[in-house]
Every structure is written in C-alpha cells, then in structure tokens.
Short mmCIF file of C-alpha atoms in Angstrom, two decimals:
data_model
loop_
_atom_site.label_atom_id
_atom_site.label_comp_id
_atom_site.label_asym_id
_atom_site.label_seq_id
_atom_site.Cartn_x
_atom_site.Cartn_y
_atom_site.Cartn_z
CA UNK A 1 -14.35 165.10 60.23
CA UNK A 2 -17.61 166.02 62.08
CA UNK A 3 -18.69 169.35 60.91
CA UNK A 4 -16.97 172.60 62.61
CA UNK A 5 -17.72 173.43 66.54
CA UNK A 6 -20.85 171.18 65.96
CA UNK A 7 -21.82 168.62 69.88
CA UNK A 8 -18.78 165.99 68.44
CA UNK A 9 -16.17 168.23 67.17
CA UNK A 10 -17.17 169.94 70.23
CA UNK A 11 -16.65 167.14 71.83
CA UNK A 12 -13.25 166.56 70.51
CA UNK A 13 -12.26 169.25 70.84
CA UNK A 14 -12.96 169.30 74.31
CA UNK A 15 -10.55 166.05 74.69
CA UNK A 16 -7.90 167.20 72.70
CA UNK A 17 -8.18 170.90 74.42
CA UNK A 18 -7.13 168.29 77.85
CA UNK A 19 -4.20 166.26 76.51
CA UNK A 20 -2.51 169.15 75.46
CA UNK A 21 0.58 170.16 78.87
CA UNK A 22 0.69 173.73 76.94
CA UNK A 23 -2.87 174.64 77.27
CA UNK A 24 -4.99 172.18 80.23
CA UNK A 25 -1.91 173.04 82.72
CA UNK A 26 -0.85 176.23 82.21
CA UNK A 27 -4.20 177.66 82.25
CA UNK A 28 -5.02 175.80 85.50
CA UNK A 29 -1.99 177.36 86.93
CA UNK A 30 -3.29 181.04 86.47
CA UNK A 31 -7.12 179.51 87.92
CA UNK A 32 -8.30 180.26 84.39
CA UNK A 33 -12.17 179.47 84.34
CA UNK A 34 -13.96 180.36 81.38
CA UNK A 35 -16.95 180.13 78.40
CA UNK A 36 -15.65 180.40 75.80
CA UNK A 37 -17.55 180.01 72.54
CA UNK A 38 -17.18 179.91 68.89
CA UNK A 39 -18.55 180.70 65.69
CA UNK A 40 -18.76 182.73 62.19
CA UNK A 41 -19.34 186.26 61.46
CA UNK A 42 -22.54 187.85 59.68
CA UNK A 43 -24.03 184.91 62.37
CA UNK A 44 -26.92 185.46 65.19
CA UNK A 45 -25.27 183.80 67.57
CA UNK A 46 -21.97 181.27 68.05
CA UNK A 47 -21.87 177.78 66.89
CA UNK A 48 -20.51 175.89 69.01
CA UNK A 49 -19.18 176.50 73.52
CA UNK A 50 -16.67 175.16 75.23
CA UNK A 51 -17.00 175.54 79.04
CA UNK A 52 -13.15 175.80 81.18
CA UNK A 53 -12.87 175.53 84.85
CA UNK A 54 -9.24 176.20 86.15
CA UNK A 55 -8.14 175.25 83.29
CA UNK A 56 -9.49 171.85 81.73
CA UNK A 57 -12.18 172.17 79.32
CA UNK A 58 -15.58 170.27 81.73
CA UNK A 59 -18.74 171.30 78.86
CA UNK A 60 -18.61 171.07 74.92
CA UNK A 61 -21.15 171.53 72.88
CA UNK A 62 -24.02 172.95 71.18
CA UNK A 63 -24.28 177.22 72.05
CA UNK A 64 -27.44 177.36 74.11
CA UNK A 65 -28.04 181.44 75.23
CA UNK A 66 -24.69 180.81 78.20
CA UNK A 67 -23.81 183.66 79.11
CA UNK A 68 -19.97 184.53 77.58
CA UNK A 69 -16.05 184.95 78.64
CA UNK A 70 -15.05 184.85 74.77
CA UNK A 71 -16.94 184.76 71.77
CA UNK A 72 -14.14 184.03 68.66
CA UNK A 73 -15.72 184.09 65.00
CA UNK A 74 -14.18 183.98 61.43
CA UNK A 75 -14.73 182.96 57.82
CA UNK A 76 -15.40 179.03 57.47
CA UNK A 77 -12.04 179.65 55.49
CA UNK A 78 -10.05 181.18 57.70
CA UNK A 79 -11.19 179.15 60.44
CA UNK A 80 -10.17 176.12 58.30
CA UNK A 81 -6.71 177.76 57.31
CA UNK A 82 -5.69 178.28 60.85
CA UNK A 83 -6.76 174.49 62.34
CA UNK A 84 -4.22 173.50 59.25
CA UNK A 85 -1.66 176.27 59.77
CA UNK A 86 -2.80 176.88 63.76
CA UNK A 87 -1.57 181.10 65.00
CA UNK A 88 1.45 182.40 65.54
CA UNK A 89 1.53 186.17 67.86
CA UNK A 90 2.30 187.78 63.97
CA UNK A 91 -0.62 185.97 62.27
CA UNK A 92 -3.23 186.43 65.15
CA UNK A 93 -2.16 190.20 65.12
CA UNK A 94 -2.58 190.08 61.19
CA UNK A 95 -5.67 188.32 61.96
CA UNK A 96 -7.38 191.07 64.39
CA UNK A 97 -5.94 193.96 62.69
CA UNK A 98 -7.68 192.80 59.26
CA UNK A 99 -11.27 191.77 60.62
CA UNK A 100 -11.13 188.59 60.03
CA UNK A 101 -10.45 187.16 63.70
CA UNK A 102 -13.51 189.04 65.73
CA UNK A 103 -14.00 188.95 69.23
CA UNK A 104 -18.04 189.40 69.82
CA UNK A 105 -17.00 189.20 73.47
CA UNK A 106 -13.75 189.50 75.32
CA UNK A 107 -11.15 191.64 75.68
CA UNK A 108 -8.37 191.19 73.03
CA UNK A 109 -6.43 193.85 73.85
CA UNK A 110 -5.93 192.34 77.74
CA UNK A 111 -5.29 188.94 76.88
CA UNK A 112 -2.83 189.71 74.07
CA UNK A 113 -0.89 191.40 76.75
CA UNK A 114 -0.27 188.68 79.40
CA UNK A 115 1.92 186.11 77.96
CA UNK A 116 0.06 183.61 80.96
CA UNK A 117 -2.34 183.55 78.55
CA UNK A 118 -1.53 184.54 75.15
CA UNK A 119 0.56 181.45 74.95
CA UNK A 120 -1.97 179.34 75.44
CA UNK A 121 -5.03 181.08 73.27
CA UNK A 122 -2.22 180.12 70.43
CA UNK A 123 -2.27 176.95 71.39
CA UNK A 124 -5.38 176.16 71.48
CA UNK A 125 -5.39 176.79 67.82
CA UNK A 126 -2.90 173.88 67.27
CA UNK A 127 -5.43 172.11 69.71
CA UNK A 128 -8.42 172.44 67.00
CA UNK A 129 -6.42 171.34 64.21
CA UNK A 130 -5.63 167.77 66.17
CA UNK A 131 -9.83 167.36 66.06
#
C-alpha cells in the first residue's frame, strides 16, 4: 500500500472517489467544486490535494501551494482508525469537538448543517478506506 497522502495514494483515492456514486454523483448534483487538502496536525502544510469539479475528482497529487477550500488535518493514528472504520455523524462530531480532526481551511459548521454535503463528506472517509 502506498504511503498515506503520497501521490500514488492520492491518485488511487481519486479513482475510488469517482467510482462512488454516493460521493461523486451526489456532489455533482450540487455543482460542488473544491480543492481539498489532507495532511497531519503540527505540519506546516498538507501532504496531498484532491481537486474536485462538478463532484468529480479531476486532479490528485502532492500539495504544492494551491489555493484551498478545505484542509483536513489529523494525527496518523486517527487517519488510520477512520480509514479502517469510517466515520458517522457521532464519530465525526466527537473527532471535531475533541480536536482530533482539524479544519485548517474550511467551514465545518456550514458543512455539517448541509445534508447535501455532510453525507458525501462522511462517505469520503469510507472511500479513503478502499485505497
């Protein structure tokens, strides 16, 4: 398995993202466009980036200073746990409230209140677990 958030891992994640209707198709319905970065807490910058246009992941690779809409950070042990078990509303809220999942960029409050976004957000963790 490729290292978490490495270019190879991000490419595989992109493929899995696009293959999941509850993610790509659901976000296409709301014309979702975003640059989403992933990385680790206490690091200056994220590791990987996924560019999404109209719900579909169109680019994936290493973060190289692109402008971001979302920057998700956690410790490696927490990423590994979520990739193995996924997240639901309860575990997402707990991770956020306990500071295990940080939004260095992005509005957690707005996302969590929008059912068109929160479902796909939770699904993205299950999809990560397929990589």
